[in-house]
Coordinates of C-alpha atoms in Angstrom, one line a residue:
X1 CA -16.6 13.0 16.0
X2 CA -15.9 9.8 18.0
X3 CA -12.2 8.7 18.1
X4 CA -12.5 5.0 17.2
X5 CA -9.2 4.1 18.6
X6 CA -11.4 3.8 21.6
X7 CA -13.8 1.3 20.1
X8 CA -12.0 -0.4 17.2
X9 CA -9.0 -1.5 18.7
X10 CA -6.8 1.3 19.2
X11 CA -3.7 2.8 16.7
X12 CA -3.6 2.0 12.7
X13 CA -0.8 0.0 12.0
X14 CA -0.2 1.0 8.7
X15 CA 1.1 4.7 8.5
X16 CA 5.0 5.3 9.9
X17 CA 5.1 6.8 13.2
X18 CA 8.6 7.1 13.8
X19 CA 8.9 10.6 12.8
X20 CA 5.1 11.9 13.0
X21 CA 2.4 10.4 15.8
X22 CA 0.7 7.5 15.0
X23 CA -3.1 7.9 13.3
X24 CA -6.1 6.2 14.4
X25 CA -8.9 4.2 12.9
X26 CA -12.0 6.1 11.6
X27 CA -14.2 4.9 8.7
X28 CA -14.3 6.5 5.1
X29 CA -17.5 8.7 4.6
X30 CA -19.3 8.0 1.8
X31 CA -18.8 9.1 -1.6
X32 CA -20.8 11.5 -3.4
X33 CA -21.8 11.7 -7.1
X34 CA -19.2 13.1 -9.7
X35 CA -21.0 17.0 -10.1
X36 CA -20.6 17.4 -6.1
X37 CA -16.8 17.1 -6.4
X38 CA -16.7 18.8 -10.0
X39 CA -14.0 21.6 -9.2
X40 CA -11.4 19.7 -7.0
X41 CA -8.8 20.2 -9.4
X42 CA -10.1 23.4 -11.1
X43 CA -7.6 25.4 -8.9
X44 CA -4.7 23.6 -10.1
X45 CA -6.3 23.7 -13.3
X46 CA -6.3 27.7 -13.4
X47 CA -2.5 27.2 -12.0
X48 CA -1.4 25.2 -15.1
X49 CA -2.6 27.5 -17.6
X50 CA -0.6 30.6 -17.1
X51 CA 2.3 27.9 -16.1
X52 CA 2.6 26.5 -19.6
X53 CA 0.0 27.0 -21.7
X54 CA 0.2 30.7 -22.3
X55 CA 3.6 31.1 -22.1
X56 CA 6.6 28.6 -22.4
X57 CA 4.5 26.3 -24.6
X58 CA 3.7 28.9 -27.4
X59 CA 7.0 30.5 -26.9
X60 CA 8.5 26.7 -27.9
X61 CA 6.1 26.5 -30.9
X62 CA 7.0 30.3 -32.2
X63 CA 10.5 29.3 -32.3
X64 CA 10.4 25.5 -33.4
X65 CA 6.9 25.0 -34.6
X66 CA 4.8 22.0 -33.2
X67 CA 7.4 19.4 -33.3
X68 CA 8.0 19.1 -29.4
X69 CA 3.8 19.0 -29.0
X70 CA 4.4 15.4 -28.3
X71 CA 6.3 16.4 -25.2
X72 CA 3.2 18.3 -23.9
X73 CA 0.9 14.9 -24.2
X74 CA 3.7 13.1 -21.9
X75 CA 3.7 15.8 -19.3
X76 CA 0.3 16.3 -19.2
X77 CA -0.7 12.2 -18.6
X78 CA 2.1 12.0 -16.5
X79 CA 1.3 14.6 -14.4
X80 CA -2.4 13.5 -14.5
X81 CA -1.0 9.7 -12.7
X82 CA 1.2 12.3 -10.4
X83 CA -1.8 13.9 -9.1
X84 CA -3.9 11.2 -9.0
X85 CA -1.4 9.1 -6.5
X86 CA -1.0 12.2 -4.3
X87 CA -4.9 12.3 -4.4
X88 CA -4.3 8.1 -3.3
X89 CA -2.7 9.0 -0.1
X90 CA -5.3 12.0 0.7
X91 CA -8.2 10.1 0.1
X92 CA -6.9 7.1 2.4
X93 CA -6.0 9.0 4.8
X94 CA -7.0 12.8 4.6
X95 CA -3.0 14.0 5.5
X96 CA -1.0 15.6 2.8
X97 CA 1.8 13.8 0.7
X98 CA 4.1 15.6 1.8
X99 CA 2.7 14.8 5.5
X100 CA 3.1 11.4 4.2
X101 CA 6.7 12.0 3.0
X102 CA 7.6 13.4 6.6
X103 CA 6.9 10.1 7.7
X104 CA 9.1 8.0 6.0
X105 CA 12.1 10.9 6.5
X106 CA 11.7 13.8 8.9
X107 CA 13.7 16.4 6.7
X108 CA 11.4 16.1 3.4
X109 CA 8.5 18.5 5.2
X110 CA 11.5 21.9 5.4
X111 CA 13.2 20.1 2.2
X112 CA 10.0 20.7 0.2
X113 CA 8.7 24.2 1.8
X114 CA 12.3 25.1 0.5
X115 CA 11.8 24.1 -2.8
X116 CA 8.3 25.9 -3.1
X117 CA 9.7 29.2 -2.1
X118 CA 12.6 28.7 -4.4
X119 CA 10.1 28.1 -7.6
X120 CA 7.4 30.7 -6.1
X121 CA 9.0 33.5 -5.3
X122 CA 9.9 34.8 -8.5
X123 CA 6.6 36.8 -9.1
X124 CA 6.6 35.7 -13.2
X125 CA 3.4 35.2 -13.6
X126 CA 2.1 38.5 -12.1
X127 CA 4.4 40.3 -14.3
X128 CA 3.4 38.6 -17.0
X129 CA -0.2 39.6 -16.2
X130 CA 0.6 43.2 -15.7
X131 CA 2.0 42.9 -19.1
X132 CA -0.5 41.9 -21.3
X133 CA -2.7 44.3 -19.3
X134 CA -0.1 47.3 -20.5
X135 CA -0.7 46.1 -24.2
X136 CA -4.5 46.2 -23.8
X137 CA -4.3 49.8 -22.7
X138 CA -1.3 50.8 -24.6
X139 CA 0.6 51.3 -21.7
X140 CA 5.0 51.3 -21.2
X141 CA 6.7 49.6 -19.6
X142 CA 7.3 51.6 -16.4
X143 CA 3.1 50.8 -15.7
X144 CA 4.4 46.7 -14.9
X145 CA 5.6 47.1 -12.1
X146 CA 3.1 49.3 -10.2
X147 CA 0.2 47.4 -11.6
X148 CA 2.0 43.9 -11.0
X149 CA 2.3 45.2 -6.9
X150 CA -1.1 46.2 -7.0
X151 CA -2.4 42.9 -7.8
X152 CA -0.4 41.1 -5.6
X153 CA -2.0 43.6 -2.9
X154 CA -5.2 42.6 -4.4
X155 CA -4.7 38.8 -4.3
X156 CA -3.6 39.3 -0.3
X157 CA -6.8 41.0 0.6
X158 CA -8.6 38.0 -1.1
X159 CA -6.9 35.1 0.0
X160 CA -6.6 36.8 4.1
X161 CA -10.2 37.8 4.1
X162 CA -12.6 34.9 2.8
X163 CA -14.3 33.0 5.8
X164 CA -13.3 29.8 4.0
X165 CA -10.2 30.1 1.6
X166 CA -10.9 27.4 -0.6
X167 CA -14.1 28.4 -1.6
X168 CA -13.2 31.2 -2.6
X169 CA -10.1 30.8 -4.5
X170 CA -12.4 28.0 -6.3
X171 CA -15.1 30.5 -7.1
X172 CA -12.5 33.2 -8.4
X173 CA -10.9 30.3 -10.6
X174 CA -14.0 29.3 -12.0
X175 CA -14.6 32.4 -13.1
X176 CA -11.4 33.2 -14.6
X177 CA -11.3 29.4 -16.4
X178 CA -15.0 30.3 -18.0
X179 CA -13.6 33.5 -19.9
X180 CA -10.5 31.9 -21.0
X181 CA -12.3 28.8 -22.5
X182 CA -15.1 31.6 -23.8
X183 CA -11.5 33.0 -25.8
X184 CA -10.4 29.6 -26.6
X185 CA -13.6 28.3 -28.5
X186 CA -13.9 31.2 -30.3
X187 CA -9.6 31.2 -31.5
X188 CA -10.4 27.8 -32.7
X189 CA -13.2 28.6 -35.1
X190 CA -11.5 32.6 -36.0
X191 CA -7.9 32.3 -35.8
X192 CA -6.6 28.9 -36.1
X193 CA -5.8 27.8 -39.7
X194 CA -6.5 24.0 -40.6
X195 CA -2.9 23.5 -42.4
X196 CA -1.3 24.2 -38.4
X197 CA -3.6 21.3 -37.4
X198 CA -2.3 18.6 -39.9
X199 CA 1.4 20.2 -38.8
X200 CA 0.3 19.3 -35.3
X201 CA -0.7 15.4 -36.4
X202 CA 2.3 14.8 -38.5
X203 CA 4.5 16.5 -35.7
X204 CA 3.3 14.0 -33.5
X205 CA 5.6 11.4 -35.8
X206 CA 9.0 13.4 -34.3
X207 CA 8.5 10.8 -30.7
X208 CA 10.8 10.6 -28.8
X209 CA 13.3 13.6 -30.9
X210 CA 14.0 16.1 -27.8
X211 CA 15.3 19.7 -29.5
X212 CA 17.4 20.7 -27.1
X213 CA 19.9 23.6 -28.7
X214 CA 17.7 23.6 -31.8
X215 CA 16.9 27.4 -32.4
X216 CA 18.7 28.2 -28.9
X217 CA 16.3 26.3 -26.7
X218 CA 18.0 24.8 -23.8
X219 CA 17.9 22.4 -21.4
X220 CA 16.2 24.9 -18.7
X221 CA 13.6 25.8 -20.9
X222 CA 12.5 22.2 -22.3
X223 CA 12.7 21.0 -18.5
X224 CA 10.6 23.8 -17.2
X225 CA 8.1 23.2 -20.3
X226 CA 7.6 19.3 -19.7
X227 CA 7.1 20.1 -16.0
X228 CA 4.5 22.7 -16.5
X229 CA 2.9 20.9 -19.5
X230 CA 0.0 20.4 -16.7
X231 CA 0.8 22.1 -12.7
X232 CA 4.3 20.9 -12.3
X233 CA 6.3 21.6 -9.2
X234 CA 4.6 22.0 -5.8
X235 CA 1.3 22.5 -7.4
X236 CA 0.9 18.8 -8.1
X237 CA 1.5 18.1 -4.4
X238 CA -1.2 20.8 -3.0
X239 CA -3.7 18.6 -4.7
X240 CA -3.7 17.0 -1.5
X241 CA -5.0 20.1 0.1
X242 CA -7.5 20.9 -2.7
X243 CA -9.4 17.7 -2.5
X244 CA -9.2 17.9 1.3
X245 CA -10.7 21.0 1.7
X246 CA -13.3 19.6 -1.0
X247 CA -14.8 17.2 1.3
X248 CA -12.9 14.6 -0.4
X249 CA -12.6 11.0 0.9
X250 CA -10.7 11.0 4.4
X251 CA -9.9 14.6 4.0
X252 CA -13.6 15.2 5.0
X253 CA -12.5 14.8 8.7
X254 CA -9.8 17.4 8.0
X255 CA -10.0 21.3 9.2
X256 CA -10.5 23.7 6.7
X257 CA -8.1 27.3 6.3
X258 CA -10.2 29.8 7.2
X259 CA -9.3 33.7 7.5
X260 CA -7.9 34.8 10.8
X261 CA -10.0 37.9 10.6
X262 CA -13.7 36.3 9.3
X263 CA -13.5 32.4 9.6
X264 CA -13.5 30.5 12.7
X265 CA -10.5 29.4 13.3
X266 CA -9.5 25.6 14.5
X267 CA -5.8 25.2 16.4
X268 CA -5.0 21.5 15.8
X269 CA -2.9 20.0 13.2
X270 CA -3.7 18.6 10.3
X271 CA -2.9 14.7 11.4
X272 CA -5.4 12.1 9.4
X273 CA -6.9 8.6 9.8
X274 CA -6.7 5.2 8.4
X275 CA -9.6 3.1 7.7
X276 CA -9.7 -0.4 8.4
X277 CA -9.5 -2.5 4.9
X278 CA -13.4 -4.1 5.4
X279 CA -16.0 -4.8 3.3
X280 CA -17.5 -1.6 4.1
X281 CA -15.0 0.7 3.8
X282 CA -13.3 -0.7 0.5
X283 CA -17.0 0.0 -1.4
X284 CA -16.5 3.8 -0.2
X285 CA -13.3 3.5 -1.2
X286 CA -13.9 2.1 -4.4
X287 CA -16.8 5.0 -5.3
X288 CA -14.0 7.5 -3.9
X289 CA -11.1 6.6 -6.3
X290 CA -13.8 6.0 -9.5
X291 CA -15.2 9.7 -9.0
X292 CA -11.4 11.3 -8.1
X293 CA -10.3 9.8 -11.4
X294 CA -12.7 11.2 -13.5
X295 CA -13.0 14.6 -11.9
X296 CA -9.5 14.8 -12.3
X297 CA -9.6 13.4 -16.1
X298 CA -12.1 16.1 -17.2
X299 CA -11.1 19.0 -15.5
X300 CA -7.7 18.8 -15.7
X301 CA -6.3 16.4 -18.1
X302 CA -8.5 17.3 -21.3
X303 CA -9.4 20.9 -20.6
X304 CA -5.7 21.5 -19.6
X305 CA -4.4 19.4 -22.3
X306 CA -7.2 21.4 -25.5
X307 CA -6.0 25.0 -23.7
X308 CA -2.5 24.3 -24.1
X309 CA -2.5 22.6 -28.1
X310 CA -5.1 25.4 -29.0
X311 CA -2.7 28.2 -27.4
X312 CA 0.1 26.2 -29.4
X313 CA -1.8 25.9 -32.5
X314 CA -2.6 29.4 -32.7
X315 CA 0.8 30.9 -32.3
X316 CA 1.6 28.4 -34.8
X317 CA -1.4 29.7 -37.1
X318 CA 0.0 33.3 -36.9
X319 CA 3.9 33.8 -35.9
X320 CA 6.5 32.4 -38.7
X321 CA 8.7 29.8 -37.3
X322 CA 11.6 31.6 -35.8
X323 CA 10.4 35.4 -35.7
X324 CA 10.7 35.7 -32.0
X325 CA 14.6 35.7 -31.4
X326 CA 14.7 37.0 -27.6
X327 CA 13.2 35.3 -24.9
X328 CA 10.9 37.7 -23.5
X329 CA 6.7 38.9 -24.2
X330 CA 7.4 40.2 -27.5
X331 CA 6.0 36.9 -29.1
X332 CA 2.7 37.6 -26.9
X333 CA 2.9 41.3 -28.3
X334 CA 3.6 40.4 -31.9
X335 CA 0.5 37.7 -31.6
X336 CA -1.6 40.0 -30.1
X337 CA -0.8 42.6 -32.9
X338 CA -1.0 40.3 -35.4
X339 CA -5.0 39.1 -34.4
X340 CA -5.8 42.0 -34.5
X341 CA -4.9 43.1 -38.0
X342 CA -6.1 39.7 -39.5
X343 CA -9.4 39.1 -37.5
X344 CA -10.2 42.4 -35.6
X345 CA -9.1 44.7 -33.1
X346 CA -11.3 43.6 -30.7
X347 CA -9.7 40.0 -31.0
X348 CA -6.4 40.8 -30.5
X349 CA -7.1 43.0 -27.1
X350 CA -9.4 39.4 -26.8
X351 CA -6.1 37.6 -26.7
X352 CA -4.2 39.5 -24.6
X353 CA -7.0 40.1 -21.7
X354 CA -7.1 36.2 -21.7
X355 CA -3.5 36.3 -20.9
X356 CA -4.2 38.8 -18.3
X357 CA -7.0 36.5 -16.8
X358 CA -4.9 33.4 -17.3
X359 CA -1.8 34.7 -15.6
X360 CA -3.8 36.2 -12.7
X361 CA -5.2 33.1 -11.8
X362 CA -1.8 31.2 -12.0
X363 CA -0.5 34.2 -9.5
X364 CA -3.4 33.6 -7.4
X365 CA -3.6 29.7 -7.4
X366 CA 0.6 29.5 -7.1
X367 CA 0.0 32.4 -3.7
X368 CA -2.3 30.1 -2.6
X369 CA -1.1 26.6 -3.0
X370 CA 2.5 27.8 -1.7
X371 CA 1.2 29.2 1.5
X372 CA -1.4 26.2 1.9
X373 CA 2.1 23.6 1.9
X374 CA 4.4 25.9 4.3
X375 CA 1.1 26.4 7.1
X376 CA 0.6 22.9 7.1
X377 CA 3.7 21.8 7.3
X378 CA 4.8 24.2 9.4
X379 CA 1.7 22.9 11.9
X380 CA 2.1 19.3 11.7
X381 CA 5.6 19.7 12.1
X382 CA 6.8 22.0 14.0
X383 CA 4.0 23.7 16.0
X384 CA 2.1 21.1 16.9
X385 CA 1.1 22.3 20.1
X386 CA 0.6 25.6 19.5
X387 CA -2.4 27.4 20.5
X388 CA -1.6 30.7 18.6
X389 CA -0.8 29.7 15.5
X390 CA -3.2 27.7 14.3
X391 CA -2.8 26.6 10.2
X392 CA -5.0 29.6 9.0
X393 CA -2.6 32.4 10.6
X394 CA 0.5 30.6 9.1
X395 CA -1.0 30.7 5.9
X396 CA -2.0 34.3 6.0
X397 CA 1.4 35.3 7.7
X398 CA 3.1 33.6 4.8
X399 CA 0.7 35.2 2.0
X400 CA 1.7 38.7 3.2
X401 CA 5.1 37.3 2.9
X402 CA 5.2 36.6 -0.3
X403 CA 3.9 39.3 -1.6
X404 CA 6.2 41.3 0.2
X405 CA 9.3 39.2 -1.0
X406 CA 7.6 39.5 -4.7
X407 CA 7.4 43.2 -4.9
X408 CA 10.9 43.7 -3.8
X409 CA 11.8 41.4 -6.3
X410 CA 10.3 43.4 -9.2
X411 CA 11.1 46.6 -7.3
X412 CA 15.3 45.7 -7.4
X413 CA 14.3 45.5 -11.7
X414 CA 14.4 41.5 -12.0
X415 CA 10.5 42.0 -13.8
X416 CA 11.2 40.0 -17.2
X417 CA 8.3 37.8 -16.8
X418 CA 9.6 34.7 -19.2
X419 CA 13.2 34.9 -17.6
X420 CA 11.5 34.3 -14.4
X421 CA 9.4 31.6 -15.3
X422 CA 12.3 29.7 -17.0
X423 CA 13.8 29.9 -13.5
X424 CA 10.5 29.1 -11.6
X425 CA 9.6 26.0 -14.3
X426 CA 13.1 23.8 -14.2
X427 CA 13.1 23.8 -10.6
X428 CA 10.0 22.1 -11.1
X429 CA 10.9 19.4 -12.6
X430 CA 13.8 18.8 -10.5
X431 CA 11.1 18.7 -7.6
X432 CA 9.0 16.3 -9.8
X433 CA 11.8 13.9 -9.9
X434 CA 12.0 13.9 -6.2
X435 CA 8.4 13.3 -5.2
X436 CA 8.0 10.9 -8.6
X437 CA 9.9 8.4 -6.4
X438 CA 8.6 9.1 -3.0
X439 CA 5.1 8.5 -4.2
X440 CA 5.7 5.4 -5.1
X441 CA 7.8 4.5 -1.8
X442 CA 5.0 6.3 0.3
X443 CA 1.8 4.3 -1.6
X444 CA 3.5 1.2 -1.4
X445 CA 4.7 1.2 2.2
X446 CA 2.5 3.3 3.8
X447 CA -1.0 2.0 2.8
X448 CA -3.2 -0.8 3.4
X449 CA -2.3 -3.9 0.7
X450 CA -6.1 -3.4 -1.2
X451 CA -5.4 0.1 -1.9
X452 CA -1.6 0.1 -2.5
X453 CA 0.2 1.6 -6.1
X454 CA 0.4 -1.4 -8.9
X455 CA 0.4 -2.5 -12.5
X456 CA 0.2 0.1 -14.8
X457 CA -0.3 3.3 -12.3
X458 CA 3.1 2.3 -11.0
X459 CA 4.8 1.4 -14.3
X460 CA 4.0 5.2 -15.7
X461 CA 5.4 6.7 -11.8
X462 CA 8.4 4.8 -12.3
X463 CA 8.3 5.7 -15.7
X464 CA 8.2 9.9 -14.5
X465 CA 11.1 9.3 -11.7
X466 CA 13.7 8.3 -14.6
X467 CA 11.9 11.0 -16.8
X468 CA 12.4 13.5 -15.2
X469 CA 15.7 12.4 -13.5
X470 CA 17.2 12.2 -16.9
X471 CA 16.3 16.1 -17.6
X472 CA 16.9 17.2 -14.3
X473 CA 20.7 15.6 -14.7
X474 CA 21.0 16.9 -18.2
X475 CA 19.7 20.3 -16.8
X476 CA 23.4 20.1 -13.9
X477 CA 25.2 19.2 -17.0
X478 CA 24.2 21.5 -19.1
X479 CA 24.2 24.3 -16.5
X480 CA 28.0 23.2 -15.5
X481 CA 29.1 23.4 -19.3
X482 CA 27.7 27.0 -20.2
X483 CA 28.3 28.9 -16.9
X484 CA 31.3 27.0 -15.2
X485 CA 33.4 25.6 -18.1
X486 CA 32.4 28.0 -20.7
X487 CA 31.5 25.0 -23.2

């Protein structure tokens, strides 16, 4: 790969280099059709699903019924313009946002590897896997924990041993998304009654009512619900890394993570480009940002957005308003139990093996995208120079770690697998309040004038900063008046 600093004129201007070195020019490959990039956001696709849409969103609708469904709309377009200006910075210049971020602030790179640990390490979704799995073969509750390590183990060897990560995380997530919509189709036509689905229209009409403290749902749970209607968290900033290691724009010119043990392995750091804003380039770029908005319209905005309202609906179909009263799986028990007397066994064990599939993937996709944000990081940042620890050993040193960190989690007995993603969710959206506002600083400092953040696309970030600002303040309030001042 020629460096064109050599013949173009040397440094880009545009990208800060006060905290980061400065990036040269190279020029934009070409785009590719829409079915070659079909997939880029599948992974965080498969994340979002056991975030939200199996869990927190039909726990909301079993206790207040499908009046807060509006809320799920708003996080999922919001979080579709999220992604789709951390996918602006990628494309223009293949580094991460949060590479990005690093350059207009030093701190932000540890700030954010912090906050991913702190919303990751609580092993939720894996419990929640284990489970449903315990309900499909009648299992107790002592089998969770056991099982739940096992997988972890099992997601290790997967993620440490592919020649090329990404492909094969994509692959496993494809999979897993193809039985769960194979579920989904079928719920709609077997289990779903059509009175829930005029009670989802008309509910629609309760914009902008927020419940908070209506049936005992507070402000950690609504918070964590609107940030994972969609991703939410640090999943919406690994997008970067998915479309990178897609091919994707200016991330083609990127090293890959490959396994330490299989793949070859590359030692330099994941520093990017800038293209010069000519006629040339600004027709790649053009065809780049029209096939990243629809890949990322289709896979995740409307099949994210039809799992989570027919999860919703379905709950809704089945549970009476208020019959779950504690905050743990026996809503995804009673639902399960409940299919299976009014359709057929085989339905119900249907139901719960999709929650099995769905929460393994989120496990796997949350293992991967966590680790994917602390190597590079880590190598941009910090080891540079380093010869040894190149970006794929950091990520496999920190998958072991996490599944390390996990099991002794569950091992100590913290395994209640909604608790956990209550906890995991609202620091979510306090991170989404953050990076909501350094997007917009980044894309409209950082990059050339053509290609910079405007009109509407900015509006609806702005829009997400007070958003989620105004939960993530309520969430301190509310926090300081129950637990501090006994209110």
């Amino acid at each position: 790969m020629a460096d064109t600093a050599s013949r173009e004129g040397g440094f880009a201007a545009e990208l800060p280099s006060k905290y980061l070195p400065p990036v040269t020019y190279q020029d934009l490959p070409e785009p590719v059709p829409l079915r070659r990039v079909v997939g880029a956001s599948v992974i965080i696709l498969a994340t979002a699903l056991g975030s939200g849409e199996y869990v927190l969103w039909p726990y909301i609708t079993s206790q207040i019924g499908l009046v807060f469904m509006w809320g799920a709309v708003v996080g999922f377009l919001i979080q579709f313009f999220i992604n789709m200006e951390v996918e602006r910075y990628t494309l223009a210049t293949g580094e991460s946002a949060i590479t990005g971020f690093a350059r207009l602030w030093k701190p932000w790179w540890w700030l954010f590897i912090i906050f991913a640990l702190c919303q990751n390490f609580w092993p939720g979704w894996a419990t929640g896997s284990s489970t449903t799995l315990t309900f499909v073969f009648g299992l107790g509750e002592g089998a969770v924990v056991p099982i739940t390590v096992a997988s972890l183990i099992a997601i290790g060897l997967a993620l440490t041993l592919s020649p090329v990560v990404y492909d094969a995380v994509e692959k496993i997530q494809f999979v897993l998304v193809s039985l769960i919509c194979l579920f989904l189709i079928a719920a709609v036509f077997l289990a779903t009654r059509l009175e829930a689905w005029g009670d989802l229209i008309t509910g629609f009409a309760n914009f902008p009512r927020v419940p908070i403290g209506e049936e005992g749902l507070g402000a950690a749970l609504l918070l964590g619900a609107l940030a994972f209607a969609g991703a939410g968290g640090a999943n919406n900033l690994v997008q970067s890394n998915y479309i990178r290691d897609k091919d994707m724009g200016m991330g083609a010119r990127i090293p890959k993570i490959v396994s330490p043990l299989t793949g070859e392995e590359q030692a330099v750091p994941s520093l990017g480009y800038m293209f010069r804003a000519d006629e040339e380039n600004m027709r790649r770029w053009r065809g780049w940002w029209r096939v990243a908005n629809q890949e990322q319209f289709i896979t995740f905005f409307l099949i994210g957005l039809a799992t989570l309202i027919v999860l919703s609906v379905l709950a809704y179909s089945i549970l009476p308003v208020g019959q779950v009263e504690e905050q743990n799986f026996d809503f995804v028990r009673t639902e399960g139990e409940i299919l299976s007397e009014r359709i057929a066994p085989w339905f119900g064990i249907a139901f719960w093996l999709t929650g099995t599939f769905v929460l393994f993937s989120t496990n796997l996709g949350i293992i991967d995208y966590t680790c994917r944000l602390i190597a590079d990081q880590l190598k941009v940042n910090a080891l540079r120079e380093s010869q040894f620890w190149s970006e794929s050993r950091l990520y496999a040193s920190f998958v072991w770690l996490m599944i390390i960190v996990g099991s002794i989690i569950l091992i100590s007995g913290m395994e209640q697998p909604l608790i956990l993603l209550v906890i995991s969710s609202s620091i979510a959206g306090v991170m989404m309040f953050i990076y909501s506002g350094l997007l917009i600083w980044l894309n409209r400092v950082a990059l050339p004038d053509p290609i910079k953040i405007r009109g509407v696309r900015l509006a609806v970030m702005v829009f997400s900063f007070l958003f989620f600002g105004f939960f993530s303040v309520y969430l301190v309030y509310d926090q300081i008046q129950t637990n501090i001042l006994g209110g």
